[in-house]
Coordinates of C-alpha atoms and ligand atoms in Angstrom, one line a residue:
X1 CA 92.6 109.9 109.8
X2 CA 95.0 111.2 112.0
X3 CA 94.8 113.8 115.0
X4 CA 97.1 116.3 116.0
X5 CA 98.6 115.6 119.6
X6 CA 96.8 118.4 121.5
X7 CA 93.3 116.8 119.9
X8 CA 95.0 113.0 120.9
X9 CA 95.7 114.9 124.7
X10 CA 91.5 115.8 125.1
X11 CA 90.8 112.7 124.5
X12 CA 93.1 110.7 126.6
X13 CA 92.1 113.4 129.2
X14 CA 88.5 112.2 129.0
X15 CA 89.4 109.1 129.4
X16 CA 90.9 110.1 132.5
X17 CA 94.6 109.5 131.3
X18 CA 96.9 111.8 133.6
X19 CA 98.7 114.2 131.0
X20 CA 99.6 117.6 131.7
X21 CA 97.5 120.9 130.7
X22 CA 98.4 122.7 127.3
X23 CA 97.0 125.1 124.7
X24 CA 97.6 125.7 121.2
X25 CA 99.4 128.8 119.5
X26 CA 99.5 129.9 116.1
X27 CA 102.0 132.8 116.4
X28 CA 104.5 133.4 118.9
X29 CA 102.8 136.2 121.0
X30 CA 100.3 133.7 121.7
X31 CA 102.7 131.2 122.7
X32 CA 104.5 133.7 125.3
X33 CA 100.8 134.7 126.4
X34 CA 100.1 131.0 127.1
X35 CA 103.6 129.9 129.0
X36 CA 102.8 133.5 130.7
X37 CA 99.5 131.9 131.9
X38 CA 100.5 128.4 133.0
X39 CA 103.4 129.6 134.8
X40 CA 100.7 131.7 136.9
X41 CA 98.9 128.7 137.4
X42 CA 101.6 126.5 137.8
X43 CA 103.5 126.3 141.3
X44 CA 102.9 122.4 142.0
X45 CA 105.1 120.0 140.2
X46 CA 104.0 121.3 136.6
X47 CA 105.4 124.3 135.1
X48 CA 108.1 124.4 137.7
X49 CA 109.9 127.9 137.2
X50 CA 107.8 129.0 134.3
X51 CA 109.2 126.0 132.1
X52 CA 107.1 124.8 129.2
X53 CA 107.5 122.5 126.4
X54 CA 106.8 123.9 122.9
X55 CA 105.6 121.1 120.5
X56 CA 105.1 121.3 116.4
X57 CA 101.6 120.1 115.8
X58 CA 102.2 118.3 112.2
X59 CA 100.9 114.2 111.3
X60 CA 104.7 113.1 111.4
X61 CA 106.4 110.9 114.1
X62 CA 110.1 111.8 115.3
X63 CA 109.1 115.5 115.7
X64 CA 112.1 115.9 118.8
X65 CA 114.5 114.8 116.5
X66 CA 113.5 117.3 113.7
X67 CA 113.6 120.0 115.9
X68 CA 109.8 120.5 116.7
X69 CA 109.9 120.1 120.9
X70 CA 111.9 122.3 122.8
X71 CA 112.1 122.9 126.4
X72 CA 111.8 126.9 127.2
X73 CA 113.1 128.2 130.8
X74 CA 110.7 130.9 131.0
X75 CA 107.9 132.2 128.5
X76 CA 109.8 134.9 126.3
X77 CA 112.0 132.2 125.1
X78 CA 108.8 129.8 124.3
X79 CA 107.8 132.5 122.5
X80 CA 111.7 132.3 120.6
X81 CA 110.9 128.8 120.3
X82 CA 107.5 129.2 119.0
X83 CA 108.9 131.8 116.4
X84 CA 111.5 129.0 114.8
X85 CA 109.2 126.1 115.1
X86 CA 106.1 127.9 113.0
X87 CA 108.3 129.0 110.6
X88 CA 109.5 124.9 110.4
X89 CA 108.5 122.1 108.3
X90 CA 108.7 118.2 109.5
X91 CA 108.8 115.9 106.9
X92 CA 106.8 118.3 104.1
X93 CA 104.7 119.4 106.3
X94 CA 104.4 123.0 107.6
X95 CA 103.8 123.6 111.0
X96 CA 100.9 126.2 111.7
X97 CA 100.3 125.4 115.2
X98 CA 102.1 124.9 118.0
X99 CA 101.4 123.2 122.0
X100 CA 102.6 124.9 125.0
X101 CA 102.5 123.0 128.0
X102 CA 104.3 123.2 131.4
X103 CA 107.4 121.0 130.9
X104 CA 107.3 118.0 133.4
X105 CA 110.7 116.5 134.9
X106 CA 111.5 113.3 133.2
X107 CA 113.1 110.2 135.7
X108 CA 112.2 107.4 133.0
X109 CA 110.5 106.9 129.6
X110 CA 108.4 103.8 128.2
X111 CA 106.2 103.5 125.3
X112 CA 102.7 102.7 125.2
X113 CA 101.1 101.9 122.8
X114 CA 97.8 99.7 120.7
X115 CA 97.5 98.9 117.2
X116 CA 94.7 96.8 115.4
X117 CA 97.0 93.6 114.7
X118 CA 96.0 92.1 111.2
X119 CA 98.3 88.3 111.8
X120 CA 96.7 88.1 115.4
X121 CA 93.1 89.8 114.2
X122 CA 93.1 91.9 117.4
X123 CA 94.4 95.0 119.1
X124 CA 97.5 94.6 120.7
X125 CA 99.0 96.5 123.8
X126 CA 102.9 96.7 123.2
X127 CA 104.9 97.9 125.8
X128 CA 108.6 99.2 126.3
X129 CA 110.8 100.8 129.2
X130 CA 112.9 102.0 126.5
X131 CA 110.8 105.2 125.2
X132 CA 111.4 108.2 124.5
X133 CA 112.4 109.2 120.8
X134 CA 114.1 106.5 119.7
X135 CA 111.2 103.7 120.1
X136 CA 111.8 102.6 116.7
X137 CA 115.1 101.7 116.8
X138 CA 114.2 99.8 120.2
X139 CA 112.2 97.9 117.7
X140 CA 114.9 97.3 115.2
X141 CA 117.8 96.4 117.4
X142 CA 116.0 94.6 120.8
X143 CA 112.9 94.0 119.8
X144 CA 113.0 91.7 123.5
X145 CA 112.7 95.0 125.0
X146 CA 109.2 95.2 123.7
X147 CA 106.4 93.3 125.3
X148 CA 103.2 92.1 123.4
X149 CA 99.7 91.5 124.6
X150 CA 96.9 90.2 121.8
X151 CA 93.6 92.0 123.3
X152 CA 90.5 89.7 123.2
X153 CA 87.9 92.3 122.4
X154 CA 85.0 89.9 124.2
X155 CA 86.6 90.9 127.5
X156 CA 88.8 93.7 127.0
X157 CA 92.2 94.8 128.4
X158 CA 91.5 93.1 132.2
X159 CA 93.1 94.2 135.1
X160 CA 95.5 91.5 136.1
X161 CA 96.8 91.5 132.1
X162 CA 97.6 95.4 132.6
X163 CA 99.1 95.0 136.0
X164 CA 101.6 92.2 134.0
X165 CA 102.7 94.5 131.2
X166 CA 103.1 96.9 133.9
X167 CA 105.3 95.0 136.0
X168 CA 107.3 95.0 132.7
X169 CA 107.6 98.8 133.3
X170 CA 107.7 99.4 136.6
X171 CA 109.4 98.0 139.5
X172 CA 108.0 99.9 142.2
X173 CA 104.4 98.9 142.7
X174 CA 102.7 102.2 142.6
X175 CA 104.2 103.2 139.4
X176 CA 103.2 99.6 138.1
X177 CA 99.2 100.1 139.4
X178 CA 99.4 104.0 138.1
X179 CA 100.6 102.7 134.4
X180 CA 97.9 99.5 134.5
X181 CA 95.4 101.8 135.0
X182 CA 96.4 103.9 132.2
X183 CA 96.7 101.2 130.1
X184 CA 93.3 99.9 130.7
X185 CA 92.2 103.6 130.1
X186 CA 94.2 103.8 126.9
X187 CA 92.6 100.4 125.4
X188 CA 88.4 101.8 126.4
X189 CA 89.9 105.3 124.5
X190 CA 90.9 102.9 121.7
X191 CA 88.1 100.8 121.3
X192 CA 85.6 103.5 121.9
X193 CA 86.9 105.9 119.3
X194 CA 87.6 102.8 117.1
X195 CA 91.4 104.0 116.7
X196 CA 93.6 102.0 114.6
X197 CA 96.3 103.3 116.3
X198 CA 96.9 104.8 119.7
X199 CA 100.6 105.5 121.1
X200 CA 101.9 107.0 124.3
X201 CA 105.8 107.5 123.7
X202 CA 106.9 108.9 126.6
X203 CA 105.2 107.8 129.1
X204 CA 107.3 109.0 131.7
X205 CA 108.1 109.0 135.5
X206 CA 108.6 112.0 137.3
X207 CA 111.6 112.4 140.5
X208 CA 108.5 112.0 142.9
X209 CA 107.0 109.2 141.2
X210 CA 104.6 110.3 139.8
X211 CA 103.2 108.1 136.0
X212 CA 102.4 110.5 133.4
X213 CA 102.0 110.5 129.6
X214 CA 104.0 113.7 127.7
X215 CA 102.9 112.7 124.3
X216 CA 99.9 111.4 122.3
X217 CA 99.0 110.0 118.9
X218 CA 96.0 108.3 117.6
X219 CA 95.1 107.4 114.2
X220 CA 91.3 106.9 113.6
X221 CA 89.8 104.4 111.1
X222 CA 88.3 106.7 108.1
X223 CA 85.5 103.7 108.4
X224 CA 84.6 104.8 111.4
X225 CA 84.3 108.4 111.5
X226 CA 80.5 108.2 110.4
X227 CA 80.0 106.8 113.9
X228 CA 81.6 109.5 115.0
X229 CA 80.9 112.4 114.0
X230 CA 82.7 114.1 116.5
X231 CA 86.0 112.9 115.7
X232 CA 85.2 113.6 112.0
X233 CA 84.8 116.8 113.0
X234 CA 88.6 117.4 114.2
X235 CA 89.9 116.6 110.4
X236 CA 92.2 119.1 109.7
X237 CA 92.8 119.2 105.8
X238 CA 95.6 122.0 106.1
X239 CA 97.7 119.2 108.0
X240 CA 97.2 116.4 105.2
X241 CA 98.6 115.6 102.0
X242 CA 97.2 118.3 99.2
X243 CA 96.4 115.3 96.9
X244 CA 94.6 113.2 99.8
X245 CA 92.2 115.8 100.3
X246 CA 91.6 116.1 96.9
X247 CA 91.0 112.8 96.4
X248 CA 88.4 112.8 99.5
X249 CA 86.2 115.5 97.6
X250 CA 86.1 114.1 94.5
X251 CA 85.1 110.5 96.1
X252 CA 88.2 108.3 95.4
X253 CA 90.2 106.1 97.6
X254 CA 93.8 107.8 97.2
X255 CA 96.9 107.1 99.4
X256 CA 100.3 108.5 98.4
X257 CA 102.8 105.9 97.9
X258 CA 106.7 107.0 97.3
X259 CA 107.4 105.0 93.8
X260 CA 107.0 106.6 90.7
X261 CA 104.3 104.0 88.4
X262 CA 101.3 105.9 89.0
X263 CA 98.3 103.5 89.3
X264 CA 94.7 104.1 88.6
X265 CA 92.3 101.0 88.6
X266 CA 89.1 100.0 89.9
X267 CA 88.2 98.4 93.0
X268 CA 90.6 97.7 96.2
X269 CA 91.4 94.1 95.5
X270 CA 92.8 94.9 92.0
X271 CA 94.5 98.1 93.3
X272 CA 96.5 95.9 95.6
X273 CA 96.4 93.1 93.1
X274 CA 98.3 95.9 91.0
X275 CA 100.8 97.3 93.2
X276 CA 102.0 93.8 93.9
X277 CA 102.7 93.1 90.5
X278 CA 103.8 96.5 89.8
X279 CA 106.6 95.6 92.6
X280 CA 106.7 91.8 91.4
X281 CA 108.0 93.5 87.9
X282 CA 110.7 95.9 90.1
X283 CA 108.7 99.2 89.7
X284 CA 107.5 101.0 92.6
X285 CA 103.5 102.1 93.2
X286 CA 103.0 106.3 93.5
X287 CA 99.6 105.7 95.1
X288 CA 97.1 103.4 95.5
X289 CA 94.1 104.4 93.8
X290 CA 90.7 102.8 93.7
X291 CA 88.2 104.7 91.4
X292 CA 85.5 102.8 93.0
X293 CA 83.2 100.3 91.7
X294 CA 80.4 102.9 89.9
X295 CA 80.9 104.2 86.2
X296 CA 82.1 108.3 85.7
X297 CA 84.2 109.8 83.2
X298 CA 84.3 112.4 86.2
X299 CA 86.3 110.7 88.4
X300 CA 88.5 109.3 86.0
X301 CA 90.0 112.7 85.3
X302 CA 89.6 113.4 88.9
X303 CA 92.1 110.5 89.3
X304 CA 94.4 111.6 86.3
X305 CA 94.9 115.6 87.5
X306 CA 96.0 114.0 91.1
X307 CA 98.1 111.4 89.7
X308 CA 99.9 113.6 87.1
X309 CA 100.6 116.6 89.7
X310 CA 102.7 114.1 91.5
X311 CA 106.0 114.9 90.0
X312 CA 107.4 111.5 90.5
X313 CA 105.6 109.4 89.1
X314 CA 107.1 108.6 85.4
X315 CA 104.3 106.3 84.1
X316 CA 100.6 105.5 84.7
X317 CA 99.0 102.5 84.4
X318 CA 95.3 102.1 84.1
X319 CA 94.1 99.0 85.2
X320 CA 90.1 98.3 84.8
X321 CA 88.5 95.1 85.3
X322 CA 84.9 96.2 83.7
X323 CA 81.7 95.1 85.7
X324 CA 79.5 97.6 87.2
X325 CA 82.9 99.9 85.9
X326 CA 82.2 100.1 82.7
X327 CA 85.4 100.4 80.3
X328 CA 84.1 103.0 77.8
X329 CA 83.2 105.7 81.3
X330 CA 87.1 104.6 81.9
X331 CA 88.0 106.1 78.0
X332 CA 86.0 108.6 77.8
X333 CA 87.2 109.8 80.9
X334 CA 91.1 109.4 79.8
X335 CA 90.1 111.0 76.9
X336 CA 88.5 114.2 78.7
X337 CA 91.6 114.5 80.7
X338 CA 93.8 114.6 77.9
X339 CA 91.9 117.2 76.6
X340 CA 91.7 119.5 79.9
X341 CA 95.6 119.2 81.1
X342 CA 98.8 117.6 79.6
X343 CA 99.7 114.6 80.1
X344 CA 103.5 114.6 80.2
X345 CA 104.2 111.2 81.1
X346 CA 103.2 107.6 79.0
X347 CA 100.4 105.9 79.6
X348 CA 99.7 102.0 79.9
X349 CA 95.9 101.3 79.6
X350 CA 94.5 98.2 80.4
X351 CA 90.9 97.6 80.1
X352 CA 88.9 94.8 80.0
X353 CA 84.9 93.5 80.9
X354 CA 82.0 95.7 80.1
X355 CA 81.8 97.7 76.9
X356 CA 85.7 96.6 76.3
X357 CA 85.3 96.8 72.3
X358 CA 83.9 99.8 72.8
X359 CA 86.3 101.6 74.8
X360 CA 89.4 100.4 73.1
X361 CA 87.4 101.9 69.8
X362 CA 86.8 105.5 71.7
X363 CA 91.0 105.1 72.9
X364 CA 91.9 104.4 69.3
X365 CA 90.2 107.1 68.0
X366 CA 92.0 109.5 70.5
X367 CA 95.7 108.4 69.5
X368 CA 95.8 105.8 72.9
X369 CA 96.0 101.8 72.4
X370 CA 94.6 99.6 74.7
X371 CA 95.7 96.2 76.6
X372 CA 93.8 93.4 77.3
X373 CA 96.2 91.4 79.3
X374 CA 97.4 92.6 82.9
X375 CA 100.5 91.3 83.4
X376 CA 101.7 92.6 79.4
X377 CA 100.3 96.5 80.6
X378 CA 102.3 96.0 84.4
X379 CA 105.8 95.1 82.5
X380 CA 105.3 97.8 80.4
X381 CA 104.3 100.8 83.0
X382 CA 107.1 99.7 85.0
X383 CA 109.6 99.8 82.2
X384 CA 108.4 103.1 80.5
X385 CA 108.9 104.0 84.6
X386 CA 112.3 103.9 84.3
X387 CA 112.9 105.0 80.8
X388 CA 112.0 108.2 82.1
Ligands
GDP1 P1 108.0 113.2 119.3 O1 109.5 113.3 119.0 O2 107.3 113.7 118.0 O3 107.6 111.9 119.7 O4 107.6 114.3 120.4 P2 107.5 114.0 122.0 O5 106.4 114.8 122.5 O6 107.5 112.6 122.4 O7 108.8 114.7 122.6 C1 110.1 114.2 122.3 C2 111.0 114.2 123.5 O8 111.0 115.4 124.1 C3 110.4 113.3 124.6 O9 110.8 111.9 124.4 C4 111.1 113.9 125.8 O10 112.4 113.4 126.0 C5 111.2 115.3 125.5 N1 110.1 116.0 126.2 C6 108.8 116.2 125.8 N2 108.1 116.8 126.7 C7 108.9 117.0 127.7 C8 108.7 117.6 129.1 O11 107.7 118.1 129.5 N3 109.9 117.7 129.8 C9 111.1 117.2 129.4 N4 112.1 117.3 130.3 N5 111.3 116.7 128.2 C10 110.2 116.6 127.4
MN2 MN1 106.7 111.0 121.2

């Protein structure tokens, strides 16, 4: 799951990160109310002169460079701002909220950032003096610039590793100590909210020194949020993918890919078993999609309406290994579907396991024919794929 920045900032906050004060807008009066208000409060370093940052709140990375942070020299034109950026959508995504903040005075950016790291089985702290907006390409072109620390989670992030990393940073000592400590607050934020992802890009200087981070993004492990409820409770569905939140109600593991086989099988294994041989073959998965492991004709044609609204995908391939899945659920499911909305591209079943003769009896019946054999129904998904 992720969080919008200004729900990322509390939480940092708590944690006793330094990152400047902000509130959300959704229309541009509120905005000018709000840069109206810090500039009142301002005075000290932030929110010098009434300036304020106004920042699209969308799940999408690279908002600068789309257009969704600008700087505003007093509050009537963050309220300008506010206007074009709520009216603005970043990669797909609408934005329907907006953060105003007082606009700090950048001297240097670095990147900060964790991430649970599968090869070394741990989180790892990656830092960078080259932030800012163009961290990925940092990571493309001198990937020396970025410095790596595997995380044993026995001990934690200890002080004398931060202080290292920091040094990486930082020159001047103070900074260094200031950005340790933020790292060491970053990683208990991270481990305590049992983030999968948590990234501070800027995390900037300021002319008198002072270490502070201007950004925040955290992605949360969906296995997690039952422990925490109150991180559950800052989903916001309006932000996410239409057909992800379907998915989530109707109680199947969904994630939208960009290729056009649609795939609809049971169990995670064999999803990814799937979409590796769906790429082995030279087609391209449109989601993964695990139906899970019990037996409905419900979710079946739960799966089918959110796989056939996606208007790339040019082929679905059903792939059931039956066990506690039983195959003829998995027809009579197809079949319901078929009957409630068009299917308008070819389908390649594969079923196999429990109740097999029986299902491929109920497809028959309805017009479909069946496979037995996986690697015959991948071939041909992924060339009816690009018939289309
Ligand atoms: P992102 O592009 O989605 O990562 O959005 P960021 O919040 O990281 O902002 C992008 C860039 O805008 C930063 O790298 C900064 O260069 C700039 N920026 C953001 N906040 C401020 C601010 O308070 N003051 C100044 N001068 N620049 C800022
Ligand atoms: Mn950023």
């Amino acid at each position: 799951m992720n969080l919008h920045e200004y729900q990322a900032r509390d939480i940092l906050r708590r944690y006793g990160i330094p990152i400047p004060p902000g509130e959300v807008a959704e229309t541009p009066e509120q905005a000018l109310e709000i840069a109206q208000r810090l500039a009142g409060t301002g005075g000290g370093r932030e929110g010098r002169g009434g300036r304020v940052v106004v920042k699209a709140q969308v799940h999408a990375s690279g908002r600068g460079k789309a257009g969704g942070v600008k700087l505003a020299k007093d509050a009537a034109e963050a309220g300008e701002h506010a206007a074009r950026i709520l009216g603005m959508s970043i990669k797909g995504l609408p934005v329907r909220r907006v953060l105003v903040t007082p606009a700090a005075e950048i001297a240097s950016e670095s990147y900060l950032g964790i991430i649970v790291d599968r090869a070394s089985q741990r989180p790892v702290l990656m830092v960078s003096p080259a932030g800012g907006v163009d961290i990925e390409e940092v990571a493309a072109k001198t990937p020396e610039r970025i410095h790596r620390l595997a995380v044993d989670p026995r001990y934690g992030l200890l002080a004398h590793q931060a202080l290292g990393l920091a040094l990486k940073l930082y020159r001047e000592m103070p900074q260094a100590r200031a950005a340790a400590d933020i790292m060491q607050r970053l990683y208990a934020a991270f481990y305590a909210v049992g983030a999968s992802l948590m990234e501070i890009n800027p995390l900037v200087t300021t002319p008198d020194g002072t270490v502070a981070a201007l950004d925040a993004k955290i992605v949360v492990d969906d296995n997690e949020l039952e422990r925490h409820p109150e991180i559950a409770a800052l989903r916001d569905p309006s932000a996410e993918a239409p057909s992800e939140v379907q998915a989530r109600q109707a109680g199947l593991t969904f994630i939208k890919l960009e290729g056009s086989v649609g795939c609809c099988v049971n169990g995670a294994g064999l999803a990814m078993a799937t979409m590796d041989l769906v790429k082995y073959y030279g087609g391209e998965p449109a989601n993964f999609l695990d139906i899970g492991g019990s037996s409905n004709p419900q979710k079946v044609v739960d799966a089918l309406r959110i796989i056939t609204a996606d208007r790339s995908v040019r082929s679905i391939l059903f792939n059931i290994f039956g066990g506690i899945t039983r195959c003829d659920d998995v027809a009579n499911g197809i079949v319901q579907a078929t009957q409630q909305f068009p299917m308008k591209v070819p389908l390649v079943i594969r079923l196999t396991g429990t109740n097999e003769a029986l299902a491929i009896e109920i497809l028959t019946k309805a017009g479909f024919s069946a496979l037995t054999d996986m690697d015959e129904a991948v071939k041909q998904a992924v060339a009816k794929a690009r018939a289309a």
